[in-house]
Amino acid sequence: MVNKPNVPEGRKIVGAPLRAKLASFARHLPVLPVVARELEALREAHDPTVVERVERLGGIDPTLALRILFLARRRLLPSTRVITLPHLMARVGADAIVEDLRTITDASGSDLPVAAQSLWLHSIQVAIAAKYFANSLSAFGVQGDEAYLCGLLHDAGRFIELAEDPARFQFVEAKRGETADELTRSEASVFGIDHAEIGSVACALWGLPARLATAIGRHHGDAVVPEGIDARTLHLLRIIILADATSFALMDHADLPTYDASSRALAFEQHGVDRAAHALGLTVGAVSITLSALRYKSAALVLELFAPSERHAL
């Protein structure tokens, strides 16, 4: 008889309970301790640069960016043409941002699973890579800053999983394997739903613009083109898919930038980078030249988010 893995106890987050939980979920997402302390200092000091500082922090911390997006959602239309962090900050306004800072509480560093740090790293990598690919493919009409925000938030469902049930999140991380497909299968067995589906439900409940919702809910659906999708949204989605696959390959192969061409090609094939690049008319060589900068820049940004005592090998 095959022994089943010992899944931590907890309720699967599906159906009506999930929708009820998500209705105002982003408004209460905890941010990282380092970010919370800096935000508190800004509020207490009545710092006149608060909007600029919050915007910068939101650009590297997906949970803060989600809170900003949630605040701005009522001022966005499904047809909103461009969605960037500065755009969201302008919609919210300084007063609302300062007021929201009063509700932000620390996420305990000791309670945050070690594996969760890789989620921040992955999100930042996807954001940086998406901006690079969008700027490189300017003829597609996808703005780099919009691709960055969509990349930063593409795994919104995973942050919801982490906040809802850290033990099960950590279990998934330990059992998920190396590829995106293995991750979603592991999530479905533990949570009853995968993170892209959770993100899709959240986007619908929050009334988010269609392009962002597509990036969050469809970034593992590269084989299926959603019905009725416009060309620019399709290009944005394909950019996020490529950035996501590139980050998975880089995180699975830490020395990927130093691999020879054939070894790198095998790693790209394993994670679907070649297929995602082909869908955009890019070569794997064009992806390869981003790897070193992507690895070092994303690691440097992650170091800003975790206090020295909280850092682990990434």
PDB file of C-alpha atoms in Angstrom:
ATOM      1  CA  MET A   1       0.000   0.000   0.000  1.00  0.00           C
ATOM      2  CA  VAL A   2       1.282   3.469  -0.922  1.00  0.00           C
ATOM      3  CA  ASN A   3       1.474   5.924   1.982  1.00  0.00           C
ATOM      4  CA  LYS A   4      -0.304   9.206   1.330  1.00  0.00           C
ATOM      5  CA  PRO A   5       1.560  12.425   2.193  1.00  0.00           C
ATOM      6  CA  ASN A   6       0.674  13.897   5.556  1.00  0.00           C
ATOM      7  CA  VAL A   7      -1.154  17.055   4.445  1.00  0.00           C
ATOM      8  CA  PRO A   8      -1.534  19.615   7.259  1.00  0.00           C
ATOM      9  CA  GLU A   9      -5.075  19.885   8.563  1.00  0.00           C
ATOM     10  CA  GLY A  10      -7.104  22.749   7.190  1.00  0.00           C
ATOM     11  CA  ARG A  11     -10.145  23.492   5.071  1.00  0.00           C
ATOM     12  CA  LYS A  12      -9.726  23.519   1.324  1.00  0.00           C
ATOM     13  CA  ILE A  13     -10.283  27.051   0.049  1.00  0.00           C
ATOM     14  CA  VAL A  14     -12.881  26.441  -2.654  1.00  0.00           C
ATOM     15  CA  GLY A  15     -16.437  27.438  -3.478  1.00  0.00           C
ATOM     16  CA  ALA A  16     -18.527  29.807  -1.366  1.00  0.00           C
ATOM     17  CA  PRO A  17     -16.039  29.978   1.550  1.00  0.00           C
ATOM     18  CA  LEU A  18     -13.351  31.173  -0.864  1.00  0.00           C
ATOM     19  CA  ARG A  19     -15.581  33.866  -2.338  1.00  0.00           C
ATOM     20  CA  ALA A  20     -16.627  35.071   1.107  1.00  0.00           C
ATOM     21  CA  LYS A  21     -13.012  35.208   2.233  1.00  0.00           C
ATOM     22  CA  LEU A  22     -11.846  37.083  -0.860  1.00  0.00           C
ATOM     23  CA  ALA A  23     -14.534  39.756  -0.821  1.00  0.00           C
ATOM     24  CA  SER A  24     -12.308  42.113   1.171  1.00  0.00           C
ATOM     25  CA  PHE A  25      -9.199  39.974   1.435  1.00  0.00           C
ATOM     26  CA  ALA A  26      -6.664  42.309  -0.184  1.00  0.00           C
ATOM     27  CA  ARG A  27      -7.643  45.084   2.219  1.00  0.00           C
ATOM     28  CA  HIS A  28      -6.266  42.987   5.072  1.00  0.00           C
ATOM     29  CA  LEU A  29      -3.258  41.329   3.477  1.00  0.00           C
ATOM     30  CA  PRO A  30      -0.293  41.732   5.822  1.00  0.00           C
ATOM     31  CA  VAL A  31       2.889  43.182   4.373  1.00  0.00           C
ATOM     32  CA  LEU A  32       6.395  42.114   5.283  1.00  0.00           C
ATOM     33  CA  PRO A  33       7.823  43.385   8.599  1.00  0.00           C
ATOM     34  CA  VAL A  34      10.529  45.515   6.946  1.00  0.00           C
ATOM     35  CA  VAL A  35       7.950  47.144   4.675  1.00  0.00           C
ATOM     36  CA  ALA A  36       5.480  47.661   7.536  1.00  0.00           C
ATOM     37  CA  ARG A  37       8.132  49.384   9.649  1.00  0.00           C
ATOM     38  CA  GLU A  38       9.086  51.743   6.854  1.00  0.00           C
ATOM     39  CA  LEU A  39       5.449  52.572   6.150  1.00  0.00           C
ATOM     40  CA  GLU A  40       4.822  53.230   9.845  1.00  0.00           C
ATOM     41  CA  ALA A  41       7.829  55.551   9.985  1.00  0.00           C
ATOM     42  CA  LEU A  42       6.521  57.450   6.956  1.00  0.00           C
ATOM     43  CA  ARG A  43       3.116  57.857   8.559  1.00  0.00           C
ATOM     44  CA  GLU A  44       4.449  58.937  11.948  1.00  0.00           C
ATOM     45  CA  ALA A  45       6.834  61.458  10.407  1.00  0.00           C
ATOM     46  CA  HIS A  46       4.154  62.919   8.112  1.00  0.00           C
ATOM     47  CA  ASP A  47       6.715  62.519   5.347  1.00  0.00           C
ATOM     48  CA  PRO A  48       5.756  64.654   2.320  1.00  0.00           C
ATOM     49  CA  THR A  49       7.270  62.047   0.007  1.00  0.00           C
ATOM     50  CA  VAL A  50       4.934  59.337   1.292  1.00  0.00           C
ATOM     51  CA  VAL A  51       3.300  58.683  -2.098  1.00  0.00           C
ATOM     52  CA  GLU A  52       6.625  58.296  -3.873  1.00  0.00           C
ATOM     53  CA  ARG A  53       8.017  56.057  -1.116  1.00  0.00           C
ATOM     54  CA  VAL A  54       4.903  53.871  -0.995  1.00  0.00           C
ATOM     55  CA  GLU A  55       4.990  53.580  -4.786  1.00  0.00           C
ATOM     56  CA  ARG A  56       8.587  52.381  -4.665  1.00  0.00           C
ATOM     57  CA  LEU A  57       7.840  49.810  -1.948  1.00  0.00           C
ATOM     58  CA  GLY A  58       4.760  48.667  -3.833  1.00  0.00           C
ATOM     59  CA  GLY A  59       6.984  48.099  -6.839  1.00  0.00           C
ATOM     60  CA  ILE A  60       8.904  45.361  -5.024  1.00  0.00           C
ATOM     61  CA  ASP A  61       6.384  43.953  -2.528  1.00  0.00           C
ATOM     62  CA  PRO A  62       3.437  42.230  -4.247  1.00  0.00           C
ATOM     63  CA  THR A  63       1.241  42.220  -1.121  1.00  0.00           C
ATOM     64  CA  LEU A  64       1.550  46.013  -0.789  1.00  0.00           C
ATOM     65  CA  ALA A  65       0.896  46.389  -4.520  1.00  0.00           C
ATOM     66  CA  LEU A  66      -2.241  44.273  -4.108  1.00  0.00           C
ATOM     67  CA  ARG A  67      -3.443  46.534  -1.303  1.00  0.00           C
ATOM     68  CA  ILE A  68      -2.893  49.596  -3.488  1.00  0.00           C
ATOM     69  CA  LEU A  69      -4.736  47.916  -6.360  1.00  0.00           C
ATOM     70  CA  PHE A  70      -7.611  47.038  -4.045  1.00  0.00           C
ATOM     71  CA  LEU A  71      -7.877  50.672  -2.908  1.00  0.00           C
ATOM     72  CA  ALA A  72      -7.907  51.864  -6.512  1.00  0.00           C
ATOM     73  CA  ARG A  73     -10.272  49.282  -7.927  1.00  0.00           C
ATOM     74  CA  ARG A  74     -13.439  51.393  -7.653  1.00  0.00           C
ATOM     75  CA  ARG A  75     -11.775  54.105  -9.712  1.00  0.00           C
ATOM     76  CA  LEU A  76     -10.853  51.737 -12.524  1.00  0.00           C
ATOM     77  CA  LEU A  77     -13.028  50.643 -15.402  1.00  0.00           C
ATOM     78  CA  PRO A  78     -12.857  47.240 -17.118  1.00  0.00           C
ATOM     79  CA  SER A  79     -11.793  49.208 -20.203  1.00  0.00           C
ATOM     80  CA  THR A  80      -9.054  51.169 -18.398  1.00  0.00           C
ATOM     81  CA  ARG A  81      -6.374  51.393 -21.061  1.00  0.00           C
ATOM     82  CA  VAL A  82      -3.178  51.374 -19.000  1.00  0.00           C
ATOM     83  CA  ILE A  83      -2.630  49.864 -15.547  1.00  0.00           C
ATOM     84  CA  THR A  84       0.626  50.845 -13.862  1.00  0.00           C
ATOM     85  CA  LEU A  85       1.563  51.434 -10.248  1.00  0.00           C
ATOM     86  CA  PRO A  86       1.861  55.238 -10.698  1.00  0.00           C
ATOM     87  CA  HIS A  87      -1.558  55.133 -12.373  1.00  0.00           C
ATOM     88  CA  LEU A  88      -3.024  53.308  -9.369  1.00  0.00           C
ATOM     89  CA  MET A  89      -1.352  55.668  -6.884  1.00  0.00           C
ATOM     90  CA  ALA A  90      -2.832  58.651  -8.696  1.00  0.00           C
ATOM     91  CA  ARG A  91      -6.280  57.074  -8.576  1.00  0.00           C
ATOM     92  CA  VAL A  92      -6.057  56.424  -4.824  1.00  0.00           C
ATOM     93  CA  GLY A  93      -4.581  59.746  -3.710  1.00  0.00           C
ATOM     94  CA  ALA A  94      -2.241  60.587  -0.853  1.00  0.00           C
ATOM     95  CA  ASP A  95      -4.936  60.921   1.835  1.00  0.00           C
ATOM     96  CA  ALA A  96      -6.361  57.461   1.205  1.00  0.00           C
ATOM     97  CA  ILE A  97      -2.907  55.938   1.143  1.00  0.00           C
ATOM     98  CA  VAL A  98      -1.926  57.499   4.459  1.00  0.00           C
ATOM     99  CA  GLU A  99      -5.215  56.366   5.995  1.00  0.00           C
ATOM    100  CA  ASP A 100      -4.649  52.825   4.744  1.00  0.00           C
ATOM    101  CA  LEU A 101      -1.215  52.780   6.362  1.00  0.00           C
ATOM    102  CA  ARG A 102      -2.984  52.869   9.719  1.00  0.00           C
ATOM    103  CA  THR A 103      -4.404  49.409   9.089  1.00  0.00           C
ATOM    104  CA  ILE A 104      -1.182  47.749   8.014  1.00  0.00           C
ATOM    105  CA  THR A 105       0.183  45.264  10.514  1.00  0.00           C
ATOM    106  CA  ASP A 106       3.359  43.205  10.504  1.00  0.00           C
ATOM    107  CA  ALA A 107       3.428  39.715   9.162  1.00  0.00           C
ATOM    108  CA  SER A 108       5.470  37.884  11.755  1.00  0.00           C
ATOM    109  CA  GLY A 109       8.859  36.993  10.307  1.00  0.00           C
ATOM    110  CA  SER A 110       8.992  33.888  12.493  1.00  0.00           C
ATOM    111  CA  ASP A 111       5.634  32.698  11.117  1.00  0.00           C
ATOM    112  CA  LEU A 112       6.544  33.253   7.473  1.00  0.00           C
ATOM    113  CA  PRO A 113       7.643  29.943   5.930  1.00  0.00           C
ATOM    114  CA  VAL A 114      11.205  29.977   4.623  1.00  0.00           C
ATOM    115  CA  ALA A 115       9.844  28.793   1.280  1.00  0.00           C
ATOM    116  CA  ALA A 116       7.749  31.960   1.009  1.00  0.00           C
ATOM    117  CA  GLN A 117      10.824  34.068   0.349  1.00  0.00           C
ATOM    118  CA  SER A 118      11.154  32.355  -3.024  1.00  0.00           C
ATOM    119  CA  LEU A 119       7.636  33.573  -3.849  1.00  0.00           C
ATOM    120  CA  TRP A 120       8.749  37.192  -3.488  1.00  0.00           C
ATOM    121  CA  LEU A 121      11.857  36.455  -5.550  1.00  0.00           C
ATOM    122  CA  HIS A 122       9.827  34.767  -8.286  1.00  0.00           C
ATOM    123  CA  SER A 123       7.298  37.623  -8.410  1.00  0.00           C
ATOM    124  CA  ILE A 124      10.033  40.230  -8.736  1.00  0.00           C
ATOM    125  CA  GLN A 125      11.832  38.187 -11.391  1.00  0.00           C
ATOM    126  CA  VAL A 126       8.662  37.866 -13.448  1.00  0.00           C
ATOM    127  CA  ALA A 127       8.020  41.615 -13.123  1.00  0.00           C
ATOM    128  CA  ILE A 128      11.537  42.559 -14.247  1.00  0.00           C
ATOM    129  CA  ALA A 129      11.549  40.045 -17.102  1.00  0.00           C
ATOM    130  CA  ALA A 130       8.066  41.066 -18.271  1.00  0.00           C
ATOM    131  CA  LYS A 131       9.087  44.719 -18.457  1.00  0.00           C
ATOM    132  CA  TYR A 132      12.192  43.815 -20.435  1.00  0.00           C
ATOM    133  CA  PHE A 133      10.271  41.658 -22.909  1.00  0.00           C
ATOM    134  CA  ALA A 134       7.533  44.284 -23.312  1.00  0.00           C
ATOM    135  CA  ASN A 135      10.087  46.994 -24.048  1.00  0.00           C
ATOM    136  CA  SER A 136      11.892  44.669 -26.473  1.00  0.00           C
ATOM    137  CA  LEU A 137       8.620  43.959 -28.273  1.00  0.00           C
ATOM    138  CA  SER A 138       7.404  47.553 -28.407  1.00  0.00           C
ATOM    139  CA  ALA A 139       5.528  46.949 -31.678  1.00  0.00           C
ATOM    140  CA  PHE A 140       2.993  44.920 -29.675  1.00  0.00           C
ATOM    141  CA  GLY A 141       1.914  48.054 -27.793  1.00  0.00           C
ATOM    142  CA  VAL A 142       2.368  46.679 -24.263  1.00  0.00           C
ATOM    143  CA  GLN A 143       3.850  49.276 -21.920  1.00  0.00           C
ATOM    144  CA  GLY A 144       6.817  48.135 -19.880  1.00  0.00           C
ATOM    145  CA  ASP A 145       5.442  49.496 -16.600  1.00  0.00           C
ATOM    146  CA  GLU A 146       2.125  47.737 -17.126  1.00  0.00           C
ATOM    147  CA  ALA A 147       3.894  44.454 -17.871  1.00  0.00           C
ATOM    148  CA  TYR A 148       5.948  44.968 -14.713  1.00  0.00           C
ATOM    149  CA  LEU A 149       2.864  45.381 -12.503  1.00  0.00           C
ATOM    150  CA  CYS A 150       1.096  42.411 -14.096  1.00  0.00           C
ATOM    151  CA  GLY A 151       4.226  40.330 -13.602  1.00  0.00           C
ATOM    152  CA  LEU A 152       4.531  41.399  -9.982  1.00  0.00           C
ATOM    153  CA  LEU A 153       0.901  40.428  -9.299  1.00  0.00           C
ATOM    154  CA  HIS A 154       0.567  37.392 -11.577  1.00  0.00           C
ATOM    155  CA  ASP A 155       0.798  35.021  -8.585  1.00  0.00           C
ATOM    156  CA  ALA A 156      -1.789  36.862  -6.483  1.00  0.00           C
ATOM    157  CA  GLY A 157      -3.455  33.510  -5.831  1.00  0.00           C
ATOM    158  CA  ARG A 158      -0.296  32.152  -4.208  1.00  0.00           C
ATOM    159  CA  PHE A 159      -0.127  35.099  -1.803  1.00  0.00           C
ATOM    160  CA  ILE A 160      -3.749  34.384  -0.905  1.00  0.00           C
ATOM    161  CA  GLU A 161      -2.826  30.749  -0.249  1.00  0.00           C
ATOM    162  CA  LEU A 162       0.070  31.855   1.947  1.00  0.00           C
ATOM    163  CA  ALA A 163      -2.041  34.278   3.981  1.00  0.00           C
ATOM    164  CA  GLU A 164      -4.922  31.822   4.335  1.00  0.00           C
ATOM    165  CA  ASP A 165      -2.956  28.716   5.333  1.00  0.00           C
ATOM    166  CA  PRO A 166       0.850  29.043   5.736  1.00  0.00           C
ATOM    167  CA  ALA A 167       1.254  25.385   6.730  1.00  0.00           C
ATOM    168  CA  ARG A 168      -0.435  24.101   3.587  1.00  0.00           C
ATOM    169  CA  PHE A 169       1.456  26.635   1.467  1.00  0.00           C
ATOM    170  CA  GLN A 170       4.721  25.292   2.852  1.00  0.00           C
ATOM    171  CA  PHE A 171       3.578  21.720   2.240  1.00  0.00           C
ATOM    172  CA  VAL A 172       2.873  22.559  -1.407  1.00  0.00           C
ATOM    173  CA  GLU A 173       6.282  24.207  -1.757  1.00  0.00           C
ATOM    174  CA  ALA A 174       7.997  21.107  -0.394  1.00  0.00           C
ATOM    175  CA  LYS A 175       6.081  18.711  -2.653  1.00  0.00           C
ATOM    176  CA  ARG A 176       5.493  20.705  -5.816  1.00  0.00           C
ATOM    177  CA  GLY A 177       8.432  19.554  -7.940  1.00  0.00           C
ATOM    178  CA  GLU A 178      10.291  21.798 -10.336  1.00  0.00           C
ATOM    179  CA  THR A 179       7.863  22.966 -13.030  1.00  0.00           C
ATOM    180  CA  ALA A 180       4.774  25.157 -13.117  1.00  0.00           C
ATOM    181  CA  ASP A 181       2.590  22.173 -14.050  1.00  0.00           C
ATOM    182  CA  GLU A 182       3.815  20.247 -11.014  1.00  0.00           C
ATOM    183  CA  LEU A 183       3.069  23.247  -8.808  1.00  0.00           C
ATOM    184  CA  THR A 184      -0.538  23.600  -9.971  1.00  0.00           C
ATOM    185  CA  ARG A 185      -1.180  19.863  -9.577  1.00  0.00           C
ATOM    186  CA  SER A 186       0.201  19.970  -6.033  1.00  0.00           C
ATOM    187  CA  GLU A 187      -1.950  22.984  -5.184  1.00  0.00           C
ATOM    188  CA  ALA A 188      -5.091  21.332  -6.524  1.00  0.00           C
ATOM    189  CA  SER A 189      -4.488  18.261  -4.369  1.00  0.00           C
ATOM    190  CA  VAL A 190      -3.925  20.311  -1.212  1.00  0.00           C
ATOM    191  CA  PHE A 191      -6.181  23.366  -1.597  1.00  0.00           C
ATOM    192  CA  GLY A 192      -8.736  21.928  -4.014  1.00  0.00           C
ATOM    193  CA  ILE A 193      -7.887  24.710  -6.482  1.00  0.00           C
ATOM    194  CA  ASP A 194      -4.722  26.133  -8.008  1.00  0.00           C
ATOM    195  CA  HIS A 195      -3.382  29.663  -7.587  1.00  0.00           C
ATOM    196  CA  ALA A 196      -4.360  30.848 -11.072  1.00  0.00           C
ATOM    197  CA  GLU A 197      -7.975  29.866 -10.383  1.00  0.00           C
ATOM    198  CA  ILE A 198      -7.876  31.581  -6.984  1.00  0.00           C
ATOM    199  CA  GLY A 199      -6.500  34.696  -8.658  1.00  0.00           C
ATOM    200  CA  SER A 200      -9.216  34.553 -11.300  1.00  0.00           C
ATOM    201  CA  VAL A 201     -11.947  34.381  -8.639  1.00  0.00           C
ATOM    202  CA  ALA A 202     -10.364  37.307  -6.775  1.00  0.00           C
ATOM    203  CA  CYS A 203     -10.156  39.430  -9.937  1.00  0.00           C
ATOM    204  CA  ALA A 204     -13.837  38.825 -10.682  1.00  0.00           C
ATOM    205  CA  LEU A 205     -14.899  39.691  -7.127  1.00  0.00           C
ATOM    206  CA  TRP A 206     -12.777  42.829  -7.041  1.00  0.00           C
ATOM    207  CA  GLY A 207     -13.848  43.997 -10.488  1.00  0.00           C
ATOM    208  CA  LEU A 208     -10.311  44.374 -11.813  1.00  0.00           C
ATOM    209  CA  PRO A 209      -9.588  45.485 -15.398  1.00  0.00           C
ATOM    210  CA  ALA A 210      -9.668  42.667 -17.912  1.00  0.00           C
ATOM    211  CA  ARG A 211      -6.003  42.743 -18.949  1.00  0.00           C
ATOM    212  CA  LEU A 212      -4.732  42.402 -15.396  1.00  0.00           C
ATOM    213  CA  ALA A 213      -7.320  39.721 -14.640  1.00  0.00           C
ATOM    214  CA  THR A 214      -6.207  37.802 -17.732  1.00  0.00           C
ATOM    215  CA  ALA A 215      -2.556  37.941 -16.674  1.00  0.00           C
ATOM    216  CA  ILE A 216      -3.398  36.707 -13.165  1.00  0.00           C
ATOM    217  CA  GLY A 217      -5.925  34.042 -14.114  1.00  0.00           C
ATOM    218  CA  ARG A 218      -4.491  32.711 -17.385  1.00  0.00           C
ATOM    219  CA  HIS A 219      -0.707  32.733 -16.993  1.00  0.00           C
ATOM    220  CA  HIS A 220      -0.539  28.916 -16.970  1.00  0.00           C
ATOM    221  CA  GLY A 221      -2.885  28.509 -19.928  1.00  0.00           C
ATOM    222  CA  ASP A 222      -0.418  28.988 -22.765  1.00  0.00           C
ATOM    223  CA  ALA A 223      -2.033  26.261 -24.868  1.00  0.00           C
ATOM    224  CA  VAL A 224      -5.449  27.936 -24.919  1.00  0.00           C
ATOM    225  CA  VAL A 225      -6.216  31.421 -26.207  1.00  0.00           C
ATOM    226  CA  PRO A 226      -9.153  32.910 -24.254  1.00  0.00           C
ATOM    227  CA  GLU A 227     -12.186  33.732 -26.385  1.00  0.00           C
ATOM    228  CA  GLY A 228     -12.720  37.367 -27.275  1.00  0.00           C
ATOM    229  CA  ILE A 229      -9.266  38.468 -26.147  1.00  0.00           C
ATOM    230  CA  ASP A 230      -7.903  41.525 -27.958  1.00  0.00           C
ATOM    231  CA  ALA A 231      -4.450  41.514 -29.527  1.00  0.00           C
ATOM    232  CA  ARG A 232      -2.731  43.711 -26.940  1.00  0.00           C
ATOM    233  CA  THR A 233      -4.087  41.679 -24.024  1.00  0.00           C
ATOM    234  CA  LEU A 234      -2.974  38.488 -25.753  1.00  0.00           C
ATOM    235  CA  HIS A 235       0.520  39.908 -26.189  1.00  0.00           C
ATOM    236  CA  LEU A 236       0.598  40.959 -22.537  1.00  0.00           C
ATOM    237  CA  LEU A 237      -0.503  37.479 -21.453  1.00  0.00           C
ATOM    238  CA  ARG A 238       2.150  35.833 -23.612  1.00  0.00           C
ATOM    239  CA  ILE A 239       4.797  38.157 -22.168  1.00  0.00           C
ATOM    240  CA  ILE A 240       3.783  37.157 -18.611  1.00  0.00           C
ATOM    241  CA  ILE A 241       3.825  33.475 -19.592  1.00  0.00           C
ATOM    242  CA  LEU A 242       7.351  33.849 -20.989  1.00  0.00           C
ATOM    243  CA  ALA A 243       8.570  35.811 -17.961  1.00  0.00           C
ATOM    244  CA  ASP A 244       7.021  33.230 -15.623  1.00  0.00           C
ATOM    245  CA  ALA A 245       8.650  30.322 -17.452  1.00  0.00           C
ATOM    246  CA  THR A 246      12.010  32.115 -17.527  1.00  0.00           C
ATOM    247  CA  SER A 247      11.891  32.682 -13.771  1.00  0.00           C
ATOM    248  CA  PHE A 248      10.970  29.028 -13.111  1.00  0.00           C
ATOM    249  CA  ALA A 249      13.952  27.936 -15.203  1.00  0.00           C
ATOM    250  CA  LEU A 250      16.299  30.343 -13.420  1.00  0.00           C
ATOM    251  CA  MET A 251      15.122  29.353  -9.949  1.00  0.00           C
ATOM    252  CA  ASP A 252      15.401  25.656 -10.778  1.00  0.00           C
ATOM    253  CA  HIS A 253      18.868  26.122 -12.304  1.00  0.00           C
ATOM    254  CA  ALA A 254      20.716  28.688 -10.193  1.00  0.00           C
ATOM    255  CA  ASP A 255      23.739  28.692 -12.548  1.00  0.00           C
ATOM    256  CA  LEU A 256      21.659  28.867 -15.713  1.00  0.00           C
ATOM    257  CA  PRO A 257      23.435  32.021 -17.006  1.00  0.00           C
ATOM    258  CA  THR A 258      26.708  30.049 -17.109  1.00  0.00           C
ATOM    259  CA  TYR A 259      25.300  26.951 -18.855  1.00  0.00           C
ATOM    260  CA  ASP A 260      26.512  26.051 -22.329  1.00  0.00           C
ATOM    261  CA  ALA A 261      23.996  26.470 -25.136  1.00  0.00           C
ATOM    262  CA  SER A 262      22.791  22.850 -25.210  1.00  0.00           C
ATOM    263  CA  SER A 263      22.352  22.590 -21.419  1.00  0.00           C
ATOM    264  CA  ARG A 264      20.474  25.887 -21.347  1.00  0.00           C
ATOM    265  CA  ALA A 265      18.252  24.713 -24.195  1.00  0.00           C
ATOM    266  CA  LEU A 266      17.323  21.625 -22.196  1.00  0.00           C
ATOM    267  CA  ALA A 267      16.455  23.728 -19.136  1.00  0.00           C
ATOM    268  CA  PHE A 268      14.368  26.068 -21.306  1.00  0.00           C
ATOM    269  CA  GLU A 269      12.547  23.131 -22.867  1.00  0.00           C
ATOM    270  CA  GLN A 270      11.810  21.626 -19.429  1.00  0.00           C
ATOM    271  CA  HIS A 271      10.077  24.825 -18.315  1.00  0.00           C
ATOM    272  CA  GLY A 272       8.434  25.787 -21.610  1.00  0.00           C
ATOM    273  CA  VAL A 273      10.591  28.857 -22.208  1.00  0.00           C
ATOM    274  CA  ASP A 274      11.188  27.869 -25.842  1.00  0.00           C
ATOM    275  CA  ARG A 275       7.451  27.528 -26.572  1.00  0.00           C
ATOM    276  CA  ALA A 276       6.610  30.795 -24.812  1.00  0.00           C
ATOM    277  CA  ALA A 277       9.371  32.650 -26.659  1.00  0.00           C
ATOM    278  CA  HIS A 278       8.258  31.214 -30.007  1.00  0.00           C
ATOM    279  CA  ALA A 279       4.690  32.443 -29.393  1.00  0.00           C
ATOM    280  CA  LEU A 280       6.091  35.985 -29.253  1.00  0.00           C
ATOM    281  CA  GLY A 281       8.481  35.570 -32.167  1.00  0.00           C
ATOM    282  CA  LEU A 282      11.541  35.602 -29.908  1.00  0.00           C
ATOM    283  CA  THR A 283      14.522  33.272 -29.976  1.00  0.00           C
ATOM    284  CA  VAL A 284      15.830  31.524 -26.865  1.00  0.00           C
ATOM    285  CA  GLY A 285      19.019  33.490 -27.460  1.00  0.00           C
ATOM    286  CA  ALA A 286      17.100  36.705 -26.854  1.00  0.00           C
ATOM    287  CA  VAL A 287      15.863  35.264 -23.567  1.00  0.00           C
ATOM    288  CA  SER A 288      19.324  34.024 -22.597  1.00  0.00           C
ATOM    289  CA  ILE A 289      20.879  37.479 -22.612  1.00  0.00           C
ATOM    290  CA  THR A 290      18.514  38.565 -19.822  1.00  0.00           C
ATOM    291  CA  LEU A 291      19.461  35.851 -17.335  1.00  0.00           C
ATOM    292  CA  SER A 292      22.464  37.315 -15.512  1.00  0.00           C
ATOM    293  CA  ALA A 293      20.913  40.747 -15.009  1.00  0.00           C
ATOM    294  CA  LEU A 294      17.597  39.179 -14.000  1.00  0.00           C
ATOM    295  CA  ARG A 295      19.229  36.992 -11.357  1.00  0.00           C
ATOM    296  CA  TYR A 296      21.296  39.727  -9.734  1.00  0.00           C
ATOM    297  CA  LYS A 297      18.767  42.555  -9.894  1.00  0.00           C
ATOM    298  CA  SER A 298      15.930  40.461  -8.451  1.00  0.00           C
ATOM    299  CA  ALA A 299      18.125  39.111  -5.642  1.00  0.00           C
ATOM    300  CA  ALA A 300      19.207  42.639  -4.706  1.00  0.00           C
ATOM    301  CA  LEU A 301      15.591  43.807  -4.485  1.00  0.00           C
ATOM    302  CA  VAL A 302      14.556  40.829  -2.360  1.00  0.00           C
ATOM    303  CA  LEU A 303      17.314  41.620   0.136  1.00  0.00           C
ATOM    304  CA  GLU A 304      15.588  44.952   0.784  1.00  0.00           C
ATOM    305  CA  LEU A 305      12.410  43.141   1.830  1.00  0.00           C
ATOM    306  CA  PHE A 306      13.791  40.850   4.516  1.00  0.00           C
ATOM    307  CA  ALA A 307      15.718  41.830   7.615  1.00  0.00           C
ATOM    308  CA  PRO A 308      19.125  40.106   7.933  1.00  0.00           C
ATOM    309  CA  SER A 309      17.790  37.756  10.623  1.00  0.00           C
ATOM    310  CA  GLU A 310      14.976  36.660   8.296  1.00  0.00           C
ATOM    311  CA  ARG A 311      17.044  36.043   5.168  1.00  0.00           C
ATOM    312  CA  HIS A 312      17.679  32.601   3.828  1.00  0.00           C
ATOM    313  CA  ALA A 313      19.496  31.318   0.785  1.00  0.00           C
ATOM    314  CA  LEU A 314      17.597  32.291  -2.349  1.00  0.00           C
TER     315      LEU A 314
END
